[in-house]
Amino acid sequence: MAQPVPSSCETLIIGAGMSGLAAGIRMAMYGHDVLIVDRHSLWGGLNSFYKKAGRPFDVGLHALTNYVDKGVRGRPLSRILRQLRIPYEALQLGQQWGSESAFPDVKLEFSNDFELLRSQVAAEFPNEIDGFDRLSRLLAEYPDLPTAGIPVMARTRLAEYLSDPRLVDLLLLPILYYGSPTPHDIEWQSFVVLWKSLYEEGFARPRGGVRTILALLRDRYRESGGGLCMNSGVAEILRSDGRAIGVRLDDGQEIRCQRILSSAGLVETMALCGPELAAEYAPAKRAGRMTFVECISLLDRPLEELGHRKTITFFNTSERLAYEPPESPFSTTSGVICCPDHYEGQEPQHEPALRLTLRAHPEAWMNMPEAEYAAQKEKAWEAGHAAILPFAPDIRPYTQFVDTFTPRTIARFTGHAYGAVYGSPQKSPEGRTALEHLFLCGTDQGFLGIVGAMLSGIAMANQHALGAAASS
Ligand SMILES: Cc1cc2nc3c(=O)[nH]c(=O)nc-3n(C[C@H](O)[C@H](O)[C@H](O)COP(=O)(O)OP(=O)(O)OC[C@H]3O[C@@H](n4cnc5c(N)ncnc54)[C@H](O)[C@@H]3O)c2cc1C
């Protein structure tokens, strides 16, 4: 039964995605009066799940990054589990079989053992290995979490260690695809976080996919006494003297609170704060524009039978790395091929699957007439699978069912402007906004991906709601 919407709470969290749920658990565990509201009927945000034609789909899960073995302490994933009091075994993780960053004439394989990547660099770029070693030593010393500082772009810093632009492109390809809101490059702090989570730690997948993680988070939140109201969109953040004091929901109901933590995104949150802030943070000025089309194909046989054993292939078909919003609705010149069944101990959720992610135009899909929208999705599937033939087998003859999501789907189900997956290029490491008592968590605080979003929720709950109580 749906929970009645209360008229007040101590902290209100906008969004029941990974960051909102993690923040909520942390607060509820300390007896804080916390309420999460979300506009949608299902929790999970960018990483939710659904059923189509009786088949279960995950929205976004390619990989859980930051893999650690059981018992390893002090790493991002072990810290999250400890802080949320979730046992390691409950995630039922299977490690990746192995992934690659591939251009037509050169590739680098990598796995959850950093030595594989190092040996590939030594073999393909022998003149660069000393610089690569110096770079990896530097990065290993960095803290796991982004810190505030003067923004500098990764390509500028990488040039101090590596002189071959092809090696830089190969190393950047997976990192940009898994976290950059900026075309061609990424801010250095985000690069460091992603380097650690992709290359030093690596990929795993929970048995059962994203449903396993979300069920753990939702149950933990409810057991701890947190309130959750789905189908409850925030239409406006109520303000007084430069402070946030509550929200008005889409149906007009008001909830008063002492503070708000929003995972809706920077421009999306400021759009709720009255015309002046909405204009200052207008999407055209501040929103990210990196967004994607993803085709999920269900096959009549395992990909292994077609000779493909990679877990994730980040591919680029041209000489230099292509990572910018395309001029056309989608581009096939680079992308991600993910085989979600290629993890230890995993079985297909239904039929074997292949997920193909391509860059998409941030506006073209939004107002397309339905017939054209359907035709463009079909075109993306056909052209995309033709383009990846140098990197993966032709799955088209074996495909039983296809579902494709677009920037329009992402915008509709998560409210993110332009369907931008990695938020705004402008991050807020302290989570502060132009209004007192209104804080950000999640992607626009500067933490990326599922693990990043959960870390962000925990950090912002500790910092802005729990204070000294959370230092235990
Ligand atoms: C296609 C795709 C693939 C991905 N693959 C991976 C992957 O393999 N591994 C990985 O680690 N990460 C992946 N990600 C990224 C990951 O999903 C996100 O970084 C993470 O889920 C962000 O969580 P969040 O809580 O910050 O925000 P969100 O998930 O965006 O949650 C925000 C929530 O706020 C709600 N909301 C917004 N506005 C309002 C409002 N006005 N009122 C009420 N509610 C509102 C939304 O409905 C949403 O539920 C992927 C993302 C996509 C789209």
Coordinates of C-alpha atoms and ligand atoms in Angstrom, one line a residue:
M1 CA 0.0 0.0 0.0
A2 CA 1.3 3.5 -0.8
Q3 CA 2.7 5.4 2.1
P4 CA 0.6 8.6 2.9
V5 CA 2.7 11.7 2.3
P6 CA 3.6 13.4 5.6
S7 CA 3.4 17.2 6.0
S8 CA 6.9 17.5 7.5
C9 CA 10.1 15.7 8.1
E10 CA 13.7 16.5 9.2
T11 CA 15.4 15.8 5.8
L12 CA 13.7 15.4 2.5
I13 CA 15.6 13.6 -0.3
I14 CA 14.6 14.2 -3.9
G15 CA 15.1 10.9 -5.9
A16 CA 15.1 7.2 -5.0
G17 CA 18.1 6.5 -7.2
M18 CA 21.3 5.0 -5.9
S19 CA 22.5 8.2 -4.2
G20 CA 19.1 9.1 -2.7
L21 CA 18.6 5.6 -1.3
A22 CA 22.1 5.3 0.1
A23 CA 21.8 8.8 1.8
G24 CA 18.4 7.8 3.2
I25 CA 19.7 4.5 4.7
R26 CA 22.5 6.4 6.4
M27 CA 20.1 8.9 7.9
A28 CA 17.4 6.4 8.9
M29 CA 20.1 4.2 10.6
Y30 CA 20.8 7.1 12.9
G31 CA 17.1 7.6 13.8
H32 CA 16.8 10.7 11.6
D33 CA 13.3 11.5 10.3
V34 CA 14.0 11.2 6.6
L35 CA 11.6 11.0 3.6
I36 CA 12.5 10.1 0.0
V37 CA 10.2 11.3 -2.7
D38 CA 10.4 10.3 -6.4
R39 CA 8.3 11.2 -9.3
H40 CA 8.2 7.7 -10.7
S41 CA 6.6 4.5 -9.5
L42 CA 9.8 2.5 -9.5
W43 CA 13.0 3.3 -7.6
G44 CA 16.5 3.1 -9.1
G45 CA 16.6 6.3 -11.3
L46 CA 19.2 5.9 -14.1
N47 CA 19.8 2.3 -12.9
S48 CA 16.3 0.9 -12.7
F49 CA 14.6 -2.1 -14.2
Y50 CA 11.5 -3.0 -16.2
K51 CA 9.7 -5.8 -18.0
K52 CA 8.8 -5.9 -21.7
A53 CA 7.0 -8.8 -23.5
G54 CA 7.5 -10.8 -20.3
R55 CA 11.3 -10.3 -20.4
P56 CA 13.2 -8.6 -17.5
F57 CA 15.5 -5.7 -18.4
D58 CA 18.0 -3.6 -16.5
V59 CA 18.0 0.0 -17.6
G60 CA 21.6 0.7 -17.3
L61 CA 23.7 -1.9 -15.7
H62 CA 26.8 -2.9 -17.7
A63 CA 29.0 -3.4 -14.7
L64 CA 29.4 -2.6 -11.0
T65 CA 32.8 -0.8 -10.9
N66 CA 35.2 -0.8 -8.0
Y67 CA 35.4 -4.6 -7.5
V68 CA 37.1 -5.8 -4.4
D69 CA 37.5 -9.3 -3.0
K70 CA 35.7 -10.2 0.3
G71 CA 37.6 -9.0 3.3
V72 CA 39.5 -6.2 1.6
R73 CA 39.0 -3.1 3.7
G74 CA 39.1 0.6 3.0
R75 CA 38.2 0.5 -0.7
P76 CA 35.1 2.4 -2.0
L77 CA 32.9 -0.7 -2.3
S78 CA 33.9 -2.1 1.1
R79 CA 33.3 1.3 2.7
I80 CA 29.8 1.5 1.2
L81 CA 28.9 -1.9 2.4
R82 CA 30.2 -1.2 5.9
Q83 CA 28.5 2.2 6.2
L84 CA 25.1 0.8 4.9
R85 CA 25.6 -2.5 6.9
I86 CA 25.1 -4.7 3.9
P87 CA 27.0 -8.0 4.0
Y88 CA 29.4 -8.5 1.0
E89 CA 27.9 -11.9 0.1
A90 CA 24.4 -10.3 -0.3
L91 CA 25.7 -8.6 -3.5
Q92 CA 26.5 -12.1 -5.1
L93 CA 29.2 -10.6 -7.2
G94 CA 30.7 -12.3 -10.2
Q95 CA 33.9 -10.9 -11.7
Q96 CA 34.3 -9.9 -15.3
W97 CA 35.8 -12.4 -17.8
G98 CA 37.9 -9.6 -19.4
S99 CA 37.4 -6.3 -21.3
E100 CA 39.2 -4.2 -23.9
S101 CA 39.6 -0.7 -25.3
A102 CA 39.9 -1.3 -29.1
F103 CA 40.7 0.8 -32.1
P104 CA 40.8 -0.9 -35.6
D105 CA 44.5 -1.5 -35.5
V106 CA 45.4 -1.6 -31.8
K107 CA 43.8 -2.6 -28.5
L108 CA 44.5 -2.9 -24.8
E109 CA 42.9 -5.7 -22.8
F110 CA 42.2 -5.2 -19.1
S111 CA 40.7 -7.2 -16.3
N112 CA 40.4 -7.0 -12.5
D113 CA 44.2 -7.6 -12.4
F114 CA 45.9 -4.3 -13.2
E115 CA 49.0 -6.2 -14.3
L116 CA 47.2 -7.3 -17.5
L117 CA 46.7 -3.7 -18.6
R118 CA 50.4 -2.9 -17.7
S119 CA 51.6 -5.8 -19.8
Q120 CA 49.5 -4.8 -22.8
V121 CA 50.9 -1.2 -22.6
A122 CA 54.4 -2.7 -22.4
A123 CA 53.8 -4.9 -25.5
E124 CA 51.9 -2.3 -27.7
F125 CA 53.8 0.9 -26.6
P126 CA 57.2 -0.2 -25.3
N127 CA 58.5 3.4 -25.4
E128 CA 55.7 4.6 -23.1
I129 CA 55.9 2.0 -20.3
D130 CA 58.1 4.1 -18.1
G131 CA 55.7 7.0 -18.3
F132 CA 52.8 4.7 -17.8
D133 CA 54.4 3.3 -14.6
R134 CA 55.1 6.8 -13.3
L135 CA 51.4 7.7 -14.0
S136 CA 50.1 4.6 -12.3
R137 CA 52.2 5.2 -9.2
L138 CA 51.0 8.8 -9.0
L139 CA 47.3 7.7 -9.4
A140 CA 47.6 4.9 -6.8
E141 CA 48.6 7.6 -4.2
Y142 CA 45.6 9.8 -4.9
P143 CA 42.6 9.6 -2.5
D144 CA 39.6 7.6 -3.7
L145 CA 37.2 10.5 -3.5
P146 CA 37.3 13.7 -5.6
T147 CA 38.7 16.7 -3.7
A148 CA 38.0 20.4 -4.4
G149 CA 40.7 22.1 -6.4
I150 CA 41.4 24.2 -9.5
P151 CA 39.8 22.3 -12.4
V152 CA 42.3 20.9 -14.9
M153 CA 41.6 18.6 -17.8
A154 CA 42.9 15.0 -17.9
R155 CA 44.6 15.3 -21.3
T156 CA 46.7 18.2 -20.0
R157 CA 48.0 16.1 -17.0
L158 CA 48.4 12.9 -19.1
A159 CA 50.7 14.7 -21.5
E160 CA 53.2 15.0 -18.6
Y161 CA 53.5 11.2 -18.6
L162 CA 52.6 9.9 -22.0
S163 CA 53.7 11.2 -25.4
D164 CA 51.8 8.9 -27.8
P165 CA 48.3 10.3 -28.4
R166 CA 47.1 6.9 -29.4
L167 CA 47.9 5.5 -26.0
V168 CA 46.2 8.4 -24.3
D169 CA 43.1 7.8 -26.5
L170 CA 43.0 4.1 -25.7
L171 CA 43.2 4.8 -22.0
L172 CA 40.6 7.5 -22.1
L173 CA 38.0 5.7 -24.2
P174 CA 36.6 3.6 -21.4
I175 CA 36.9 6.4 -18.9
L176 CA 35.1 9.0 -21.1
Y177 CA 32.3 6.5 -21.9
Y178 CA 31.8 5.6 -18.2
G179 CA 31.8 9.1 -16.8
S180 CA 32.6 12.2 -18.8
P181 CA 30.0 15.0 -19.2
T182 CA 32.5 16.8 -21.4
P183 CA 33.3 16.1 -25.0
H184 CA 36.8 14.6 -25.8
D185 CA 38.2 15.0 -22.3
I186 CA 37.3 14.7 -18.6
E187 CA 38.2 16.8 -15.5
W188 CA 41.3 15.4 -13.8
Q189 CA 39.6 14.5 -10.4
S190 CA 36.9 12.5 -12.2
F191 CA 39.6 10.9 -14.3
V192 CA 41.4 9.7 -11.2
V193 CA 38.2 8.3 -9.6
L194 CA 37.4 6.4 -12.8
W195 CA 40.9 5.2 -13.4
K196 CA 40.8 3.6 -9.9
S197 CA 37.4 2.2 -10.3
L198 CA 37.8 0.8 -13.9
Y199 CA 41.5 -0.2 -14.1
E200 CA 42.8 -0.6 -10.5
E201 CA 39.7 -2.3 -9.2
G202 CA 37.6 -3.4 -12.1
F203 CA 34.2 -4.8 -13.0
A204 CA 31.8 -7.2 -11.4
R205 CA 28.0 -7.9 -11.7
P206 CA 25.6 -8.9 -9.0
R207 CA 23.7 -12.1 -9.8
G208 CA 20.2 -11.0 -10.7
G209 CA 21.5 -7.7 -12.0
V210 CA 20.5 -4.3 -10.7
R211 CA 17.4 -5.7 -9.0
T212 CA 19.7 -7.4 -6.5
I213 CA 21.3 -4.1 -5.5
L214 CA 18.1 -2.2 -5.5
A215 CA 16.2 -4.7 -3.4
L216 CA 19.0 -4.6 -0.8
L217 CA 19.0 -0.8 -0.7
R218 CA 15.2 -0.5 -0.5
D219 CA 14.8 -3.2 2.2
R220 CA 17.6 -1.8 4.3
Y221 CA 16.0 1.7 4.0
R222 CA 12.6 0.5 5.0
E223 CA 13.9 -1.7 7.9
S224 CA 15.8 1.3 9.2
G225 CA 12.5 3.3 9.4
G226 CA 12.9 5.6 6.4
G227 CA 9.9 7.0 4.6
L228 CA 9.5 6.5 0.8
C229 CA 6.8 8.1 -1.4
M230 CA 6.9 7.1 -5.0
N231 CA 4.7 8.9 -7.6
S232 CA 5.5 12.1 -5.7
G233 CA 7.2 14.6 -8.0
V234 CA 8.6 17.8 -6.6
A235 CA 7.2 20.7 -8.5
E236 CA 8.8 23.5 -6.5
I237 CA 11.3 23.9 -3.7
L238 CA 9.8 26.4 -1.1
R239 CA 12.1 29.2 0.0
S240 CA 12.4 31.8 2.6
D241 CA 15.3 34.3 3.1
G242 CA 17.6 32.4 0.7
R243 CA 16.9 29.1 2.4
A244 CA 15.1 26.0 1.3
I245 CA 12.3 25.2 3.8
G246 CA 10.2 22.5 2.1
V247 CA 8.7 21.4 -1.2
R248 CA 5.5 21.5 -3.1
L249 CA 4.6 18.3 -4.9
D250 CA 3.0 17.9 -8.3
D251 CA -0.4 17.4 -6.7
G252 CA 0.0 20.7 -4.7
Q253 CA 0.7 19.1 -1.3
E254 CA 3.4 20.8 0.8
I255 CA 6.1 19.1 2.9
R256 CA 8.1 21.3 5.3
C257 CA 11.6 20.2 6.3
Q258 CA 14.9 21.4 7.8
R259 CA 17.0 20.5 4.8
I260 CA 16.8 19.0 1.3
L261 CA 19.2 16.7 -0.4
S262 CA 18.5 16.5 -4.2
S263 CA 19.8 13.8 -6.5
A264 CA 17.8 15.3 -9.4
G265 CA 20.9 17.1 -10.9
L266 CA 22.2 20.6 -10.7
V267 CA 20.2 22.4 -13.4
E268 CA 17.1 20.2 -12.7
T269 CA 17.2 21.1 -9.0
M270 CA 17.7 24.8 -9.6
A271 CA 14.8 24.8 -12.1
L272 CA 12.6 24.1 -9.0
C273 CA 13.9 27.1 -7.1
G274 CA 12.0 30.0 -8.8
P275 CA 12.4 31.9 -12.0
E276 CA 15.7 33.7 -11.1
L277 CA 17.7 30.6 -10.2
A278 CA 16.0 28.6 -13.0
A279 CA 17.2 31.2 -15.5
E280 CA 20.7 31.4 -14.0
Y281 CA 21.0 27.6 -14.3
A282 CA 19.1 27.2 -17.6
P283 CA 20.0 23.8 -19.2
A284 CA 21.2 25.7 -22.4
K285 CA 23.9 27.3 -20.2
R286 CA 24.9 24.7 -17.7
A287 CA 23.6 21.2 -18.5
G288 CA 25.8 18.4 -19.9
R289 CA 25.0 17.2 -23.4
M290 CA 26.6 13.7 -23.4
T291 CA 23.8 11.2 -23.9
F292 CA 23.4 7.8 -25.5
V293 CA 21.2 5.4 -27.3
E294 CA 21.3 1.8 -26.1
C295 CA 20.1 -1.2 -28.0
I296 CA 19.6 -4.3 -25.9
S297 CA 19.4 -7.5 -28.1
L298 CA 18.3 -10.8 -26.8
L299 CA 19.8 -13.7 -28.6
D300 CA 18.9 -17.4 -29.3
R301 CA 22.4 -18.5 -28.3
P302 CA 25.2 -17.5 -26.0
L303 CA 27.8 -15.1 -27.5
E304 CA 30.5 -17.5 -26.6
E305 CA 29.1 -19.9 -29.3
L306 CA 29.8 -17.1 -31.8
G307 CA 33.4 -16.9 -30.6
H308 CA 33.0 -13.7 -28.4
R309 CA 34.3 -13.9 -24.8
K310 CA 34.8 -10.2 -23.9
T311 CA 32.8 -8.7 -21.1
I312 CA 32.9 -5.1 -22.3
T313 CA 34.5 -3.8 -25.5
F314 CA 34.9 0.0 -25.7
F315 CA 35.4 0.5 -29.5
N316 CA 36.4 3.4 -31.7
T317 CA 36.3 3.0 -35.5
S318 CA 38.5 6.0 -36.5
E319 CA 42.1 6.9 -36.0
R320 CA 41.4 9.3 -33.1
L321 CA 39.0 9.0 -30.2
A322 CA 35.5 10.3 -31.0
Y323 CA 33.6 11.4 -28.0
E324 CA 31.2 14.3 -28.6
P325 CA 27.5 14.8 -29.2
P326 CA 27.0 13.8 -32.8
E327 CA 25.4 16.0 -35.5
S328 CA 22.9 13.2 -36.4
P329 CA 20.5 11.4 -34.0
F330 CA 23.3 8.8 -33.3
S331 CA 26.8 8.0 -34.2
T332 CA 28.4 4.6 -34.8
T333 CA 32.1 5.8 -34.8
S334 CA 32.6 4.8 -31.1
G335 CA 30.6 3.1 -28.4
V336 CA 30.4 0.3 -25.9
I337 CA 29.6 -3.4 -26.5
C338 CA 28.6 -5.1 -23.2
C339 CA 27.8 -8.8 -22.7
P340 CA 26.1 -8.8 -19.3
D341 CA 26.3 -12.6 -19.1
H342 CA 30.1 -12.6 -19.3
Y343 CA 30.8 -12.5 -15.6
E344 CA 31.8 -15.5 -13.4
G345 CA 28.9 -17.5 -12.1
Q346 CA 26.2 -15.5 -13.9
E347 CA 23.3 -16.9 -15.9
P348 CA 21.3 -14.9 -18.5
Q349 CA 18.3 -13.1 -16.9
H350 CA 16.2 -14.5 -19.7
E351 CA 17.9 -15.0 -23.1
P352 CA 21.6 -14.2 -23.6
A353 CA 22.0 -10.5 -24.2
L354 CA 24.2 -7.9 -25.9
R355 CA 24.0 -4.2 -25.1
L356 CA 25.3 -1.7 -27.6
T357 CA 25.7 1.9 -26.5
L358 CA 26.1 4.7 -29.0
R359 CA 26.5 8.4 -28.6
A360 CA 23.3 10.3 -29.3
H361 CA 22.2 13.8 -30.2
P362 CA 20.9 15.5 -27.0
E363 CA 17.9 17.2 -28.6
A364 CA 17.0 15.4 -31.9
W365 CA 15.1 12.5 -30.3
M366 CA 13.0 14.6 -27.9
N367 CA 10.2 15.8 -30.2
M368 CA 10.5 13.3 -33.1
P369 CA 7.1 12.1 -34.4
E370 CA 6.4 8.6 -33.2
A371 CA 6.9 6.9 -36.6
E372 CA 10.3 8.6 -37.1
Y373 CA 11.3 7.8 -33.5
A374 CA 10.6 4.1 -34.1
A375 CA 12.4 4.2 -37.5
Q376 CA 15.5 5.9 -36.0
K377 CA 15.7 3.3 -33.2
E378 CA 15.6 0.5 -35.8
K379 CA 18.3 2.4 -37.8
A380 CA 20.5 2.7 -34.8
W381 CA 20.3 -1.0 -34.1
E382 CA 21.0 -2.0 -37.8
A383 CA 23.8 0.5 -38.4
G384 CA 25.3 0.0 -34.9
H385 CA 25.6 -3.8 -35.3
A386 CA 27.1 -3.4 -38.8
A387 CA 29.7 -0.9 -37.5
I388 CA 30.9 -3.2 -34.6
L389 CA 31.7 -6.1 -36.9
P390 CA 35.5 -5.5 -36.5
F391 CA 35.1 -5.9 -32.8
A392 CA 32.2 -8.4 -32.2
P393 CA 30.3 -11.1 -34.1
D394 CA 27.3 -10.4 -36.3
I395 CA 24.4 -11.0 -33.9
R396 CA 21.7 -9.9 -36.3
P397 CA 20.7 -13.3 -37.5
Y398 CA 20.4 -14.6 -33.9
T399 CA 18.4 -11.8 -32.4
Q400 CA 15.0 -12.7 -30.9
F401 CA 14.0 -9.4 -29.4
V402 CA 15.3 -5.9 -29.2
D403 CA 14.6 -3.0 -26.9
T404 CA 16.2 0.4 -27.4
F405 CA 16.3 3.4 -25.2
T406 CA 17.2 6.9 -26.2
P407 CA 17.8 10.3 -24.6
R408 CA 14.1 10.8 -24.6
T409 CA 13.6 7.7 -22.5
I410 CA 16.3 8.9 -20.0
A411 CA 14.8 12.4 -19.8
R412 CA 11.3 10.9 -19.3
F413 CA 12.1 8.5 -16.5
T414 CA 14.8 10.5 -14.6
G415 CA 14.0 14.1 -15.5
H416 CA 17.7 14.8 -16.6
A417 CA 17.9 17.6 -19.1
Y418 CA 18.9 16.4 -22.6
G419 CA 18.9 12.9 -21.1
A420 CA 22.5 13.7 -20.0
V421 CA 23.7 10.6 -18.2
Y422 CA 26.8 12.2 -16.5
G423 CA 25.1 15.4 -15.5
S424 CA 26.5 18.9 -15.7
P425 CA 30.2 19.6 -16.4
Q426 CA 30.0 21.8 -13.3
K427 CA 30.3 19.7 -10.2
S428 CA 29.8 20.7 -6.6
P429 CA 32.2 18.6 -4.4
E430 CA 30.8 20.0 -1.2
G431 CA 27.2 19.5 -2.4
R432 CA 26.4 23.1 -1.7
T433 CA 24.0 25.2 -3.8
A434 CA 22.9 28.8 -4.2
L435 CA 20.3 28.2 -1.4
E436 CA 21.1 27.4 2.2
H437 CA 19.8 24.0 3.4
L438 CA 19.6 22.7 -0.1
F439 CA 22.3 20.2 -1.0
L440 CA 23.1 18.0 -4.0
C441 CA 24.1 14.4 -4.0
G442 CA 24.8 12.0 -6.8
T443 CA 26.3 12.7 -10.3
D444 CA 26.4 16.5 -10.0
Q445 CA 28.3 16.3 -6.7
G446 CA 31.1 14.7 -8.7
F447 CA 30.8 11.0 -8.0
L448 CA 30.0 8.8 -11.0
G449 CA 28.3 5.5 -11.6
I450 CA 26.5 3.2 -9.2
V451 CA 29.3 3.0 -6.6
G452 CA 30.0 6.7 -7.0
A453 CA 26.3 7.6 -6.5
M454 CA 26.1 5.5 -3.3
L455 CA 29.3 7.0 -2.0
S456 CA 28.0 10.5 -2.7
G457 CA 24.7 9.8 -0.9
I458 CA 26.6 8.5 2.2
A459 CA 29.1 11.4 2.2
M460 CA 26.4 14.1 1.8
A461 CA 24.2 12.5 4.5
N462 CA 27.2 12.3 6.9
Q463 CA 28.3 15.9 6.1
H464 CA 25.1 17.8 5.9
A465 CA 22.6 15.9 8.1
L466 CA 24.4 13.7 10.6
G467 CA 27.6 15.6 11.4
A468 CA 29.5 14.3 14.4
A469 CA 26.9 11.4 14.9
A470 CA 28.2 9.8 11.7
S471 CA 31.9 9.7 12.5
S472 CA 31.5 6.2 13.9
Ligands
LIG1 C1 22.4 3.7 -20.0 C2 23.1 3.8 -18.7 C3 24.0 2.8 -18.4 C4 24.7 3.0 -17.2 N1 25.6 2.0 -16.9 C5 26.2 2.0 -15.7 C6 27.0 0.9 -15.3 O1 27.1 -0.1 -16.0 N2 27.7 1.0 -14.1 C7 27.6 2.1 -13.3 O2 28.3 2.2 -12.3 N3 26.8 3.2 -13.7 C8 26.1 3.1 -14.8 N4 25.3 4.2 -15.2 C9 25.3 5.4 -14.4 C10 24.5 5.2 -13.1 O3 23.3 4.7 -13.5 C11 24.3 6.6 -12.5 O4 25.6 7.2 -12.3 C12 23.7 6.5 -11.1 O5 22.6 5.6 -11.1 C13 23.2 7.9 -10.7 O6 22.4 7.8 -9.5 P1 21.8 9.1 -8.9 O7 21.1 8.6 -7.6 O8 22.9 10.1 -8.7 O9 20.8 9.8 -9.9 P2 19.5 9.2 -10.6 O10 19.6 7.8 -10.9 O11 19.4 10.1 -11.8 O12 18.3 9.4 -9.6 C14 17.6 10.6 -9.6 C15 16.2 10.3 -9.2 O13 15.5 11.6 -8.9 C16 14.2 11.5 -9.4 N5 13.8 12.9 -9.7 C17 14.3 13.8 -10.6 N6 13.6 14.9 -10.5 C18 12.6 14.8 -9.6 C19 11.6 15.6 -9.1 N7 11.4 16.9 -9.5 N8 10.8 15.1 -8.1 C20 10.9 13.8 -7.7 N9 11.9 13.0 -8.1 C21 12.7 13.4 -9.1 C22 14.3 10.7 -10.7 O14 13.1 10.1 -11.0 C23 15.4 9.6 -10.3 O15 14.8 8.5 -9.7 C24 24.5 4.1 -16.4 C25 23.6 5.0 -16.7 C26 22.8 4.9 -17.9 C27 21.8 5.8 -18.2

